[in-house]
PDB file of C-alpha atoms and ligand atoms in Angstrom:
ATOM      1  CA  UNK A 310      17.978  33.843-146.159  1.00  0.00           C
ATOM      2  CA  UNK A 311      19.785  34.575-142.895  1.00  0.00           C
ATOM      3  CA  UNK A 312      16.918  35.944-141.549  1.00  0.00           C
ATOM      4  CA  UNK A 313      15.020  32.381-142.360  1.00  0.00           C
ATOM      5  CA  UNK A 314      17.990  30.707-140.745  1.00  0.00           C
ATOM      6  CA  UNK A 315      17.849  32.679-137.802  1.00  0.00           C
ATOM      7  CA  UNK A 316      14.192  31.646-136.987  1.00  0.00           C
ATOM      8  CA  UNK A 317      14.992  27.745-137.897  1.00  0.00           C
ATOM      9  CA  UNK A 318      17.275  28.124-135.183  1.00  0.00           C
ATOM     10  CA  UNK A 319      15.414  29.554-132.068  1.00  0.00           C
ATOM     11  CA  UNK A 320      12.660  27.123-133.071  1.00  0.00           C
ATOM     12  CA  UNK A 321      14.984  24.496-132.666  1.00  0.00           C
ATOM     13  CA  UNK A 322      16.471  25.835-129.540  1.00  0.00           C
ATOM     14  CA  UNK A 323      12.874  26.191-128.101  1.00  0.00           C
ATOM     15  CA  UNK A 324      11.962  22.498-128.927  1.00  0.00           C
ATOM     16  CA  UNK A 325      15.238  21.496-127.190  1.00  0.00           C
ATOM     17  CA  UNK A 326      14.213  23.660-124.288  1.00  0.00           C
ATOM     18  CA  UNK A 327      10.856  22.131-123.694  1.00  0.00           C
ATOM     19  CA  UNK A 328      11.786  18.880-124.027  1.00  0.00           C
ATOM     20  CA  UNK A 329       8.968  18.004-126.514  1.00  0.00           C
ATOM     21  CA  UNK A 330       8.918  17.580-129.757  1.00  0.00           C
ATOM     22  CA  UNK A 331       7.019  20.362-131.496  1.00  0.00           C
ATOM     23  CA  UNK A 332       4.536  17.869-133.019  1.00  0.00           C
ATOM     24  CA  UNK A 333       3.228  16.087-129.382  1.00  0.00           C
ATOM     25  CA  UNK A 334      -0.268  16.337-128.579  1.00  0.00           C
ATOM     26  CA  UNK A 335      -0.633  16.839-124.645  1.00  0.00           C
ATOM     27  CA  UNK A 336      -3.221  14.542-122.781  1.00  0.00           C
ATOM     28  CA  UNK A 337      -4.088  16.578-119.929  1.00  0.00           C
ATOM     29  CA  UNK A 338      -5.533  14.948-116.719  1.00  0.00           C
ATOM     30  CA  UNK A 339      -8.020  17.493-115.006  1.00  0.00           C
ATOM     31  CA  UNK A 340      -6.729  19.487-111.920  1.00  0.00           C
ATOM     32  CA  UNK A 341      -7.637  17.936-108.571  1.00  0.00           C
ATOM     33  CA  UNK A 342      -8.161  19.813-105.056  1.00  0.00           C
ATOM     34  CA  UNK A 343      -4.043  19.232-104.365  1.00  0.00           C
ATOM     35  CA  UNK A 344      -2.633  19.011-108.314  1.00  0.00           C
ATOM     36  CA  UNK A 345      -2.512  21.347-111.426  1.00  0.00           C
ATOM     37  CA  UNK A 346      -3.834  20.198-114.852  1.00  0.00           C
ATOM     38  CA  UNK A 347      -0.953  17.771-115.707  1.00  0.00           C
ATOM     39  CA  UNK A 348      -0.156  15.828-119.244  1.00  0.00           C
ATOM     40  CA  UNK A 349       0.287  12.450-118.717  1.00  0.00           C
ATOM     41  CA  UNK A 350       2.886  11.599-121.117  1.00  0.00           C
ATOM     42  CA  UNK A 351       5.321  14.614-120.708  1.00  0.00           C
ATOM     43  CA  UNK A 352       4.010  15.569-117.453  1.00  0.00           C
ATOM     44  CA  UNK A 353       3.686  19.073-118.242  1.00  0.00           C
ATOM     45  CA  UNK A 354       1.307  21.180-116.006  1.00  0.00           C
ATOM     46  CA  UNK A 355      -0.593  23.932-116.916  1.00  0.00           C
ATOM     47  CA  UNK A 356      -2.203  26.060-114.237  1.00  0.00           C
ATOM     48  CA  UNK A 357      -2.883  25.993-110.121  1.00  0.00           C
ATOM     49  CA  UNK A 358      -4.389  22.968-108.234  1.00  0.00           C
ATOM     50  CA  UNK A 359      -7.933  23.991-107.346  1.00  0.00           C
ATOM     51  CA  UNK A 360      -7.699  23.869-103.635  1.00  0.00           C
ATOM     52  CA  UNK A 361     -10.169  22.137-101.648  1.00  0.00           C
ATOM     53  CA  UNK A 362     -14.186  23.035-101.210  1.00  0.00           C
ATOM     54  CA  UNK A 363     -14.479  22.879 -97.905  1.00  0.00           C
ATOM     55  CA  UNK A 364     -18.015  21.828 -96.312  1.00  0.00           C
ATOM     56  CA  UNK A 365     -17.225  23.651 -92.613  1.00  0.00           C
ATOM     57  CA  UNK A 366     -18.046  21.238 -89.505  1.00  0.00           C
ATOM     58  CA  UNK A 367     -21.494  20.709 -87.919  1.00  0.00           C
ATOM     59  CA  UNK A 368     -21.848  19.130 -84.818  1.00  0.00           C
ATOM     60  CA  UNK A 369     -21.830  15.545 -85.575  1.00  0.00           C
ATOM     61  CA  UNK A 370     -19.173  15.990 -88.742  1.00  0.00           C
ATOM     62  CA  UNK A 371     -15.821  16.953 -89.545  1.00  0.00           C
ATOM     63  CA  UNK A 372     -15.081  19.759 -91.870  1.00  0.00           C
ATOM     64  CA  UNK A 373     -15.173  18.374 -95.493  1.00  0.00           C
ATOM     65  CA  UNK A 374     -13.713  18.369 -99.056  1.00  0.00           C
ATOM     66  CA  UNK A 375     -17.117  18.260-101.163  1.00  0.00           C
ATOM     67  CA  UNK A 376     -14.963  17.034-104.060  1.00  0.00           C
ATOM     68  CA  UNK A 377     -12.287  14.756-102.616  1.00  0.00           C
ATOM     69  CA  UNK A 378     -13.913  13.888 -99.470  1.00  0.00           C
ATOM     70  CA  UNK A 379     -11.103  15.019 -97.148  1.00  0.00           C
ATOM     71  CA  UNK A 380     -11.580  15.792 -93.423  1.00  0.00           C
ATOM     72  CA  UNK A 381      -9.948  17.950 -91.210  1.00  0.00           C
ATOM     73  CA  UNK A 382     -10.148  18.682 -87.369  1.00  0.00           C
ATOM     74  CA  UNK A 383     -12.779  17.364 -85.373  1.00  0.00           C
ATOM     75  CA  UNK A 384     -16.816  17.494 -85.053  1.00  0.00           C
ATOM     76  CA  UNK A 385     -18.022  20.984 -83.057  1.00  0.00           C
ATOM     77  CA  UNK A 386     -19.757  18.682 -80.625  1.00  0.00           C
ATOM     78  CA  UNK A 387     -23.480  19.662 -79.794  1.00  0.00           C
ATOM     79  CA  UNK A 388     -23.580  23.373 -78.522  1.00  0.00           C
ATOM     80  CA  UNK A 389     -25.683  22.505 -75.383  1.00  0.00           C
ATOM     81  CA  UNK A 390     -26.080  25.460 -73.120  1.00  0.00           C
ATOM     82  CA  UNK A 391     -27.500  23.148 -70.257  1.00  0.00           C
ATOM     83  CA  UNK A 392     -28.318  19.567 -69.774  1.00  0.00           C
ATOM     84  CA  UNK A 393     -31.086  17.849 -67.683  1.00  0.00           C
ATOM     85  CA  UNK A 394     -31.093  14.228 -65.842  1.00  0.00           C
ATOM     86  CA  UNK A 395     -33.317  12.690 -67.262  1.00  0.00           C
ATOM     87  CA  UNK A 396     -32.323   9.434 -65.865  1.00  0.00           C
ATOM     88  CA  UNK A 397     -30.339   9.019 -63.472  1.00  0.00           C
ATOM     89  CA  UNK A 398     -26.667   6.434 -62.882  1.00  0.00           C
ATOM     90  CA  UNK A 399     -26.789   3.894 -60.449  1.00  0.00           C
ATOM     91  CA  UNK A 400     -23.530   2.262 -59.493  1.00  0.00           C
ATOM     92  CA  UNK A 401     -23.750  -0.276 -61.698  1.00  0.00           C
ATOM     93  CA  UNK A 402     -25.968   1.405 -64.800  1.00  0.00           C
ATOM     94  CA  UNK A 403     -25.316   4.469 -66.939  1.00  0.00           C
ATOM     95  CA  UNK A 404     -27.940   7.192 -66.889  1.00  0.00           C
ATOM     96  CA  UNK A 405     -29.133  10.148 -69.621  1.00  0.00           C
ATOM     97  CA  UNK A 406     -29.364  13.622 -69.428  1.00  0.00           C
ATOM     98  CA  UNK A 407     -31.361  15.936 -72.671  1.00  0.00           C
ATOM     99  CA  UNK A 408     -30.811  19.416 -73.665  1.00  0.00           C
ATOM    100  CA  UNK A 409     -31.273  21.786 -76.876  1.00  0.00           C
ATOM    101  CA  UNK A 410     -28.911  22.454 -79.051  1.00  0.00           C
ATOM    102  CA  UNK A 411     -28.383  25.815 -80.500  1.00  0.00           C
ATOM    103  CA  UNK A 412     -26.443  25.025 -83.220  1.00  0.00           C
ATOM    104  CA  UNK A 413     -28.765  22.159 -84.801  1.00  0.00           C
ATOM    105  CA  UNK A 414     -31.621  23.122 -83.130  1.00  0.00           C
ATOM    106  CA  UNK A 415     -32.297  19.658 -82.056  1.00  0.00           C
ATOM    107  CA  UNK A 416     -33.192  18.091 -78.514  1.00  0.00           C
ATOM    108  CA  UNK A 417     -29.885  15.493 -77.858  1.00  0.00           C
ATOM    109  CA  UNK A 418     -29.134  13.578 -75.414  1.00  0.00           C
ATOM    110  CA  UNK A 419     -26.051  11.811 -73.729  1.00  0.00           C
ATOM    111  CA  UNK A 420     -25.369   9.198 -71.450  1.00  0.00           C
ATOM    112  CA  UNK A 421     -23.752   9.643 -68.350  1.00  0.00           C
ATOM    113  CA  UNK A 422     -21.520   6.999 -66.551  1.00  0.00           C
ATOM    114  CA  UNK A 423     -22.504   4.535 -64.205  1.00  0.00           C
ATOM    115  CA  UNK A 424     -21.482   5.717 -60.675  1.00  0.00           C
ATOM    116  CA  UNK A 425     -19.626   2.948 -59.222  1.00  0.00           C
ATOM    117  CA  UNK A 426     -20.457   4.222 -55.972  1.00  0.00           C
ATOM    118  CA  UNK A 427     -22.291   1.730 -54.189  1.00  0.00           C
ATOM    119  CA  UNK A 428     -24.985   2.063 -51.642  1.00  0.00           C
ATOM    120  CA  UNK A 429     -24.103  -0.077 -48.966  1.00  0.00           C
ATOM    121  CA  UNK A 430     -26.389  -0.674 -45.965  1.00  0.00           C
ATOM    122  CA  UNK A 431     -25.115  -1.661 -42.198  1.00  0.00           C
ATOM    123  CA  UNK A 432     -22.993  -3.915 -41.496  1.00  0.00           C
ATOM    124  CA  UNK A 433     -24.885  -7.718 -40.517  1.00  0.00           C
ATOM    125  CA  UNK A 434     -22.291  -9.886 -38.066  1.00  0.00           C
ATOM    126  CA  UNK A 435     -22.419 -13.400 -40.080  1.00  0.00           C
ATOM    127  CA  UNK A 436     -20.293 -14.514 -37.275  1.00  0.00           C
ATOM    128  CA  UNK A 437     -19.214 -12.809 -33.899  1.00  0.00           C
ATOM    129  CA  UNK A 438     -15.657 -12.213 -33.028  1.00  0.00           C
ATOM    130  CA  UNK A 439     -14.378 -14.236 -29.845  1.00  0.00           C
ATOM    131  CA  UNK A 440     -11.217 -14.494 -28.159  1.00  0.00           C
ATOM    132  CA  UNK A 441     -10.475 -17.630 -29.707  1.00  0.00           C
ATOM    133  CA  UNK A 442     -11.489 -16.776 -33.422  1.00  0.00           C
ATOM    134  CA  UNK A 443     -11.508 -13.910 -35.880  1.00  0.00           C
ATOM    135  CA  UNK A 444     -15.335 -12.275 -36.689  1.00  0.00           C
ATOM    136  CA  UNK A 445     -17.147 -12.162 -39.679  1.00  0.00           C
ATOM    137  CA  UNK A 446     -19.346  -8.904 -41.214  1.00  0.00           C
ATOM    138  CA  UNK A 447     -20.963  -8.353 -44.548  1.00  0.00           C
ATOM    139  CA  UNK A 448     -23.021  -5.494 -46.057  1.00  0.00           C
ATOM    140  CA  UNK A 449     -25.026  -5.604 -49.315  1.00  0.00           C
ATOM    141  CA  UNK A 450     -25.662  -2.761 -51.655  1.00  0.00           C
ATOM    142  CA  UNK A 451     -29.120  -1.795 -52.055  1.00  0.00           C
ATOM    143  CA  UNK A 452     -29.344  -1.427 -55.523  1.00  0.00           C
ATOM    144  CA  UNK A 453     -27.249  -3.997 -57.318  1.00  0.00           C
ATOM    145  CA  UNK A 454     -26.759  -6.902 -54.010  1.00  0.00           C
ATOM    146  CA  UNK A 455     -23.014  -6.540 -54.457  1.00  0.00           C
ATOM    147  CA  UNK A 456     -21.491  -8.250 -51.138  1.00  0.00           C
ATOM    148  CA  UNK A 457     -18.432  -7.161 -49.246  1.00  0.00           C
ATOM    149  CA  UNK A 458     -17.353  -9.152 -46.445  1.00  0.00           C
ATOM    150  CA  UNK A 459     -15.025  -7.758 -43.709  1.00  0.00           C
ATOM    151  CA  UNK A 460     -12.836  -9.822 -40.799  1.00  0.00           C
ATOM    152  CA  UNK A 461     -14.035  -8.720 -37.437  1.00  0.00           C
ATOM    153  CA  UNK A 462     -10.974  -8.531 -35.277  1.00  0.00           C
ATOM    154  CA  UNK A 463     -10.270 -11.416 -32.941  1.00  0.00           C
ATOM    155  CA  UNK A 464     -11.376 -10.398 -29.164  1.00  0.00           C
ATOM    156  CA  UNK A 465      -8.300 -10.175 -26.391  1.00  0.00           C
ATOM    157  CA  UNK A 466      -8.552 -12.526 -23.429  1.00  0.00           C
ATOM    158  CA  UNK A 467     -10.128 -11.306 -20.209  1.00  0.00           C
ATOM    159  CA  UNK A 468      -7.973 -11.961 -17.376  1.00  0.00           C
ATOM    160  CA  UNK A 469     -10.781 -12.276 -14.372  1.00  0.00           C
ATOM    161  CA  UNK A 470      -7.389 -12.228 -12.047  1.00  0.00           C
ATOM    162  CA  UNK A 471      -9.268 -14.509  -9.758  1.00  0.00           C
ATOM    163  CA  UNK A 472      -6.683 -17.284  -8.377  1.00  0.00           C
ATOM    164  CA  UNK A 473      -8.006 -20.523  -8.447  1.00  0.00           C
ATOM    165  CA  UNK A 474      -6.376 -23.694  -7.420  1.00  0.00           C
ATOM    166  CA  UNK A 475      -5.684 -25.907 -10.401  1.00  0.00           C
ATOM    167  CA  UNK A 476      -3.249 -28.677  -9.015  1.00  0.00           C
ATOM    168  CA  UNK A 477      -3.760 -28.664  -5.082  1.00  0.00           C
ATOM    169  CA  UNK A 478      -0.416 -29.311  -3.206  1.00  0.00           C
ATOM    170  CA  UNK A 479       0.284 -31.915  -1.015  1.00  0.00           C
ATOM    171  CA  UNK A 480       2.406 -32.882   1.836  1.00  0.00           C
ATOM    172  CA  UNK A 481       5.087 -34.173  -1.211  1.00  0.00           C
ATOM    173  CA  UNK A 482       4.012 -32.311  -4.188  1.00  0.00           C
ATOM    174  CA  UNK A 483       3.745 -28.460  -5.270  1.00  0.00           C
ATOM    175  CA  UNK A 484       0.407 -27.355  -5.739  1.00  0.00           C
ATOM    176  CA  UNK A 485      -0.237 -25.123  -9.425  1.00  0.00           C
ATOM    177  CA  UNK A 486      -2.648 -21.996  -9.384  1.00  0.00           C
ATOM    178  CA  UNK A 487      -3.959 -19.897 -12.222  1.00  0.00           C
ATOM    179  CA  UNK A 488      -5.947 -17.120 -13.196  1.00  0.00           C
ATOM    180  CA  UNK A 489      -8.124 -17.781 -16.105  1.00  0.00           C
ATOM    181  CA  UNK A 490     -10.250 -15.715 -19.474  1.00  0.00           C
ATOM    182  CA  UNK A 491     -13.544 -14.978 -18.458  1.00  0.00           C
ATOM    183  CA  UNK A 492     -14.769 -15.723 -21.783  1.00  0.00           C
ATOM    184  CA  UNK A 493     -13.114 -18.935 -22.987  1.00  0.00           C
ATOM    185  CA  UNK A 494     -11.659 -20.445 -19.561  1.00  0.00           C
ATOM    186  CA  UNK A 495      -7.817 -20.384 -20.856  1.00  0.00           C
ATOM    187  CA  UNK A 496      -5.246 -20.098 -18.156  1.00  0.00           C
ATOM    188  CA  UNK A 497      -4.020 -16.431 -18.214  1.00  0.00           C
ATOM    189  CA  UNK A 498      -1.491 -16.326 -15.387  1.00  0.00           C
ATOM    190  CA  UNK A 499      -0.047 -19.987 -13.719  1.00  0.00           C
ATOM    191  CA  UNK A 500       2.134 -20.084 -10.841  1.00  0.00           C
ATOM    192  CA  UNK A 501       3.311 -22.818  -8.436  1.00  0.00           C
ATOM    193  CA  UNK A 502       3.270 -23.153  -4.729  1.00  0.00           C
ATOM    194  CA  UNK A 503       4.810 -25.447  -2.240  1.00  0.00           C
ATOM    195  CA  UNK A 504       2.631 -25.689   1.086  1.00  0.00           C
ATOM    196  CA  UNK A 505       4.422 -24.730   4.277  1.00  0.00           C
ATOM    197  CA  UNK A 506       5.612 -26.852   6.684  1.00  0.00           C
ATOM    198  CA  UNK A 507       3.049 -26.430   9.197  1.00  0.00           C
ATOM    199  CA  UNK A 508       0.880 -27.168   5.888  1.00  0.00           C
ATOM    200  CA  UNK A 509       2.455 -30.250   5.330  1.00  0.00           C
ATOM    201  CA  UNK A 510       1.929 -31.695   8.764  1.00  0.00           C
ATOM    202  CA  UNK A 511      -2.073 -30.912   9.251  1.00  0.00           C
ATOM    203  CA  UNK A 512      -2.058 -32.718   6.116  1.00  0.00           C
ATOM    204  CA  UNK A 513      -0.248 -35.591   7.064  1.00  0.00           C
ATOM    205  CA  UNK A 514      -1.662 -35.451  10.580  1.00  0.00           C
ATOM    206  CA  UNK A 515      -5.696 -34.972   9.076  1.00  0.00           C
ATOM    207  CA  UNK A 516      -4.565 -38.087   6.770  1.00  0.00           C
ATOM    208  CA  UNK A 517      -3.754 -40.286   9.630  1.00  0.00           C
ATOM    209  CA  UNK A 518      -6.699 -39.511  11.650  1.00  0.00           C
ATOM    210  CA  UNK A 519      -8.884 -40.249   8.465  1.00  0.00           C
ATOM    211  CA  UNK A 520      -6.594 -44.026   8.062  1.00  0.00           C
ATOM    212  CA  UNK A 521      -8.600 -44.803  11.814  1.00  0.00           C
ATOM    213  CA  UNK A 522     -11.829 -43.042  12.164  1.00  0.00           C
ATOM    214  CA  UNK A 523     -14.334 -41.718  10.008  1.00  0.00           C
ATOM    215  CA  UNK A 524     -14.405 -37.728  10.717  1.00  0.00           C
ATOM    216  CA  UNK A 525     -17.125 -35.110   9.126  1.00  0.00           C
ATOM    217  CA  UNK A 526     -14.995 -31.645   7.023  1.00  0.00           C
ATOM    218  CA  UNK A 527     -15.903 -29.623  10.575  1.00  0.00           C
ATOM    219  CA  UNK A 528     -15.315 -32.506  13.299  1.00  0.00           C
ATOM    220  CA  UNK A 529     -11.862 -32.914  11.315  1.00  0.00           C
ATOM    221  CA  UNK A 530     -10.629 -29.333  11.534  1.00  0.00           C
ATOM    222  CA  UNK A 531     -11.472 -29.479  14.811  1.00  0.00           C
ATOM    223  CA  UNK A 532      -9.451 -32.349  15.509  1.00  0.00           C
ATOM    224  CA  UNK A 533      -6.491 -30.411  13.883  1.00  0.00           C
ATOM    225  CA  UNK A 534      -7.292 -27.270  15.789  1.00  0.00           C
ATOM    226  CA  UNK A 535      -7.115 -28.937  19.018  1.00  0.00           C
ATOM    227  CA  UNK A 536      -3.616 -30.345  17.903  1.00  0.00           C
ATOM    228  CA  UNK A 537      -2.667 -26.745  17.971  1.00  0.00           C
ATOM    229  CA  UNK A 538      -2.393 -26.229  13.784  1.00  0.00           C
ATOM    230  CA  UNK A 539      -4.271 -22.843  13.020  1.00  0.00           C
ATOM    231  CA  UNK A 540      -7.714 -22.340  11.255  1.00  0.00           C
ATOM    232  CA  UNK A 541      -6.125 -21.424   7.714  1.00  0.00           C
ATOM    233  CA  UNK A 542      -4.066 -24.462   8.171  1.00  0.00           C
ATOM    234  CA  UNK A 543      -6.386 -27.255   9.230  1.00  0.00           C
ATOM    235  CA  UNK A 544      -9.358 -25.939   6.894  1.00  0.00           C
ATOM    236  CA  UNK A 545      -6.679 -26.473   3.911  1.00  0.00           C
ATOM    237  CA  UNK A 546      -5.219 -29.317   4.909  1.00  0.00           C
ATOM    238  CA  UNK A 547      -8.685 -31.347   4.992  1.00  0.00           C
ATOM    239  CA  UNK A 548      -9.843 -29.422   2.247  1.00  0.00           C
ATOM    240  CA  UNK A 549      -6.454 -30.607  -0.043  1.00  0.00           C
ATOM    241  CA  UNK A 550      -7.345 -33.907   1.091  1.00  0.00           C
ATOM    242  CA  UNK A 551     -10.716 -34.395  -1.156  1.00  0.00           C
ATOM    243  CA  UNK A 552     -12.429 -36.335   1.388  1.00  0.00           C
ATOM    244  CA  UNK A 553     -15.942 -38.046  -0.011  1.00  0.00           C
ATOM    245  CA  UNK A 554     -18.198 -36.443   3.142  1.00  0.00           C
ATOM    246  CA  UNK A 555     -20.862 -38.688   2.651  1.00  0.00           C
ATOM    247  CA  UNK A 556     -19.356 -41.675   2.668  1.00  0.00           C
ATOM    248  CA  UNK A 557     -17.742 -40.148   6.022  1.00  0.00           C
ATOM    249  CA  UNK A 558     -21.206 -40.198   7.030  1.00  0.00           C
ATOM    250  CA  UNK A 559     -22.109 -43.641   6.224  1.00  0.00           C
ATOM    251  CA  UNK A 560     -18.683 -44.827   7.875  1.00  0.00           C
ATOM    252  CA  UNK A 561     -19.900 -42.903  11.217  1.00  0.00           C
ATOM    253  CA  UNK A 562     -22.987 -44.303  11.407  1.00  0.00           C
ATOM    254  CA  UNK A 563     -21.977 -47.513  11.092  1.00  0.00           C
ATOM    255  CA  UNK A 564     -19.371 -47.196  13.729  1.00  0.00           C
ATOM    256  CA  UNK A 565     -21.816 -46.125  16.278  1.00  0.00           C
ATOM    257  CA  UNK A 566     -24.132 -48.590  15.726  1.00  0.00           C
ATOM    258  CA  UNK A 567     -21.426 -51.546  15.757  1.00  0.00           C
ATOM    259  CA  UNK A 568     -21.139 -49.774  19.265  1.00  0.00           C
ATOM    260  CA  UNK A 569     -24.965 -49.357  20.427  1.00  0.00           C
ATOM    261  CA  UNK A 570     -28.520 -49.293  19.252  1.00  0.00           C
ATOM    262  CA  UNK A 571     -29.849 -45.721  18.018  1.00  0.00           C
ATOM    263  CA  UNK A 572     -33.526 -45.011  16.577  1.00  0.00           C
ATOM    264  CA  UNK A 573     -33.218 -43.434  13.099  1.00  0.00           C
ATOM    265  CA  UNK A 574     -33.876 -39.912  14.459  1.00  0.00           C
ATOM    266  CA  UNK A 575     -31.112 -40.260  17.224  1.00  0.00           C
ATOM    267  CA  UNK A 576     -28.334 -41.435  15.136  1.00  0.00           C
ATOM    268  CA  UNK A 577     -28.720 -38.335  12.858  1.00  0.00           C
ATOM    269  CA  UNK A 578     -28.483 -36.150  15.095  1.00  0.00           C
ATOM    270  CA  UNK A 579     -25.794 -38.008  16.976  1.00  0.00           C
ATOM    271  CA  UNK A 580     -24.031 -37.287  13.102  1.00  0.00           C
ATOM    272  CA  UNK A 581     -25.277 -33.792  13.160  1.00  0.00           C
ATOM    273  CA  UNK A 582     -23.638 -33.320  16.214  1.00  0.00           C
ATOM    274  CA  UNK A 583     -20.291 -34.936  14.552  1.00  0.00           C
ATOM    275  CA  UNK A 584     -20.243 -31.950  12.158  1.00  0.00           C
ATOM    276  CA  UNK A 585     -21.899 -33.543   9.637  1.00  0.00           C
ATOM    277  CA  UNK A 586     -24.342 -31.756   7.373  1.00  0.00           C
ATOM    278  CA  UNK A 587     -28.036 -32.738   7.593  1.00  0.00           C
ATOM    279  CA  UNK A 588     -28.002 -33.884   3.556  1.00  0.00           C
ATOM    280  CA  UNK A 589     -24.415 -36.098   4.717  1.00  0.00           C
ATOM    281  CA  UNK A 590     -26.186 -37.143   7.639  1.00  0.00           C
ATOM    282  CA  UNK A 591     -29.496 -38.642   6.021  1.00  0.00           C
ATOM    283  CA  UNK A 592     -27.088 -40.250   3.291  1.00  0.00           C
ATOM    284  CA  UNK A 593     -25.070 -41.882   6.378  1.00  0.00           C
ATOM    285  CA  UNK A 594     -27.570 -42.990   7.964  1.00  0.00           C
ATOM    286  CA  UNK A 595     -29.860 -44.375   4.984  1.00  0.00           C
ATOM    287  CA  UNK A 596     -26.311 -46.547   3.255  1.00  0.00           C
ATOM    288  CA  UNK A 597     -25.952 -47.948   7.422  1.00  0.00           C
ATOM    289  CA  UNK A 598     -28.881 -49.990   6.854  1.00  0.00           C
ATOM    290  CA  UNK A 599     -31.827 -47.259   8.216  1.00  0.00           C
TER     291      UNK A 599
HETATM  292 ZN1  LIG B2051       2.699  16.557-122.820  1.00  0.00          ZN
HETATM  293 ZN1  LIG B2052     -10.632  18.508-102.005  1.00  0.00          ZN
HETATM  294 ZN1  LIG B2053     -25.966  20.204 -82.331  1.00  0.00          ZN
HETATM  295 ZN1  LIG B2054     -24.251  -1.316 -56.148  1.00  0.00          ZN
HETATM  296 ZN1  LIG B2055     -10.444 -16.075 -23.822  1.00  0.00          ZN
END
């Protein structure tokens, strides 16, 4: 009897233990790659998870769980000792190269990137650079057309550092002179001048002369030199003046001929001998009336 007793009791410290009671039927749930044989009711578990069945990598696939279909790492990648061109990039389009692959013992092939480098030709001037406005140049890649289009730097003035006489002086006013570009005409460097006073006087003394008497550019200079003005200063002073020579001419010849009769030929060359060109002397004669 005790013995009996005994047993009752470690059964029923067992059944405590478990946590089942001794009559429960386990419903087991088949091991997977990553869990033991479980029971679904007490969850119980008898055994080891199975692991995974690996499939190893190839070169297009990852390594892989034939029964759950996990992956792990990455593709080996074609195992290409050496690739060919087989066409080649451009700039704009990608190109393909083949080689043999040891591991699947296949020809493959990749592509390879478009270049991006373009193949430009020479520059073409669209417009040419002057000293007044910026250039324009363009260049075209041969293979795709793609345009770029450049500024061509504005050209500096030219300074021909030739004076010229812009304003011309006068007995009352100051003359202006400037250099100008020997491109574009601009004025590069101006400056002002007053005439002298020995200036001023063949001026006003070739002006009066001109109010009485008709005079040709030499016979007038003349006039001033035998007044006792110098060369530079009479040739400027009738030269300021912007005498009209012909109608000097014309003015002569009529004089004369209010004085006395002259052929044609005679009265030119009585103008000739005035100083007057032949061309001024013609002119003279023909507006007289001859
Ligand atoms: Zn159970
Ligand atoms: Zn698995
Ligand atoms: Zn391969
Ligand atoms: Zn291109
Ligand atoms: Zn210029």
């Amino acid at each position: 009897m005790k013995t009996i007793r005994s047993f009752l009791t470690l059964a029923m410290a067992l059944s405590i233990l478990s946590g089942c009671s001794p009559a429960h039927e386990h419903t087991w749930t088949e091991a997977t790659c990553t869990k033991p044989k479980t029971c679904s009711e007490c969850g119980e578990t008898e055994g080891e998870p199975l692991g995974h069945d690996w499939k190893e990598a190839t070169c297009l696939t990852l390594k892989t769980c034939k029964r759950c279909g996990q992956t792990e790492g990455r593709a080996l990648g074609h195992d290409v000792r050496e690739y060919k061109v087989t066409l080649e990039p451009t700039c704009v389009d990608p190109g393909k190269e083949e080689g043999y692959c040891s591991r699947c013992e296949k020809t493959v092939w990749q592509m390879i990137e478009a270049t991006g480098e373009h193949s430009y030709g020479e520059w073409t001037v669209t417009k040419e650079a002057s000293c007044t406005e910026r250039g324009k140049q363009e260049k075209e890649c041969t293979l795709c057309g793609k345009k770029v289009t450049e500024d061509i730097p504005q050209l500096a003035h030219v300074d021909d550092n030739e004076w010229v006489i812009v304003t011309a002086a006068s007995a009352t006013s100051a003359g202006k002179k400037a250099t100008h570009c020997e491109l574009c005409g601009r004025e590069m460097q101006t400056e002002t001048f007053e005439l002298s006073m020995e200036e001023k006087n063949a001026i006003r003394k070739a002006e009066s002369y001109l109010s009485f008497m008709a005079f040709s550019r030499k016979g007038l200079i003349e006039q001033l030199e035998f007044e006792g003005f110098s060369t530079e200063s009479s040739t400027m002073a009738v030269d300021a003046l912007n005498v009209d020579w012909n109608k000097q001419a014309a003015l002569k010849a009529k004089s004369y001929l209010d004085m006395m009769s002259f052929s044609r030929a005679g009265l030119i060359d009585q103008l000739l001998y005035e100083g007057f060109t032949r061309d001024q002397a013609e002119y003279g004669v023909s507006e007289a009336g001859y």
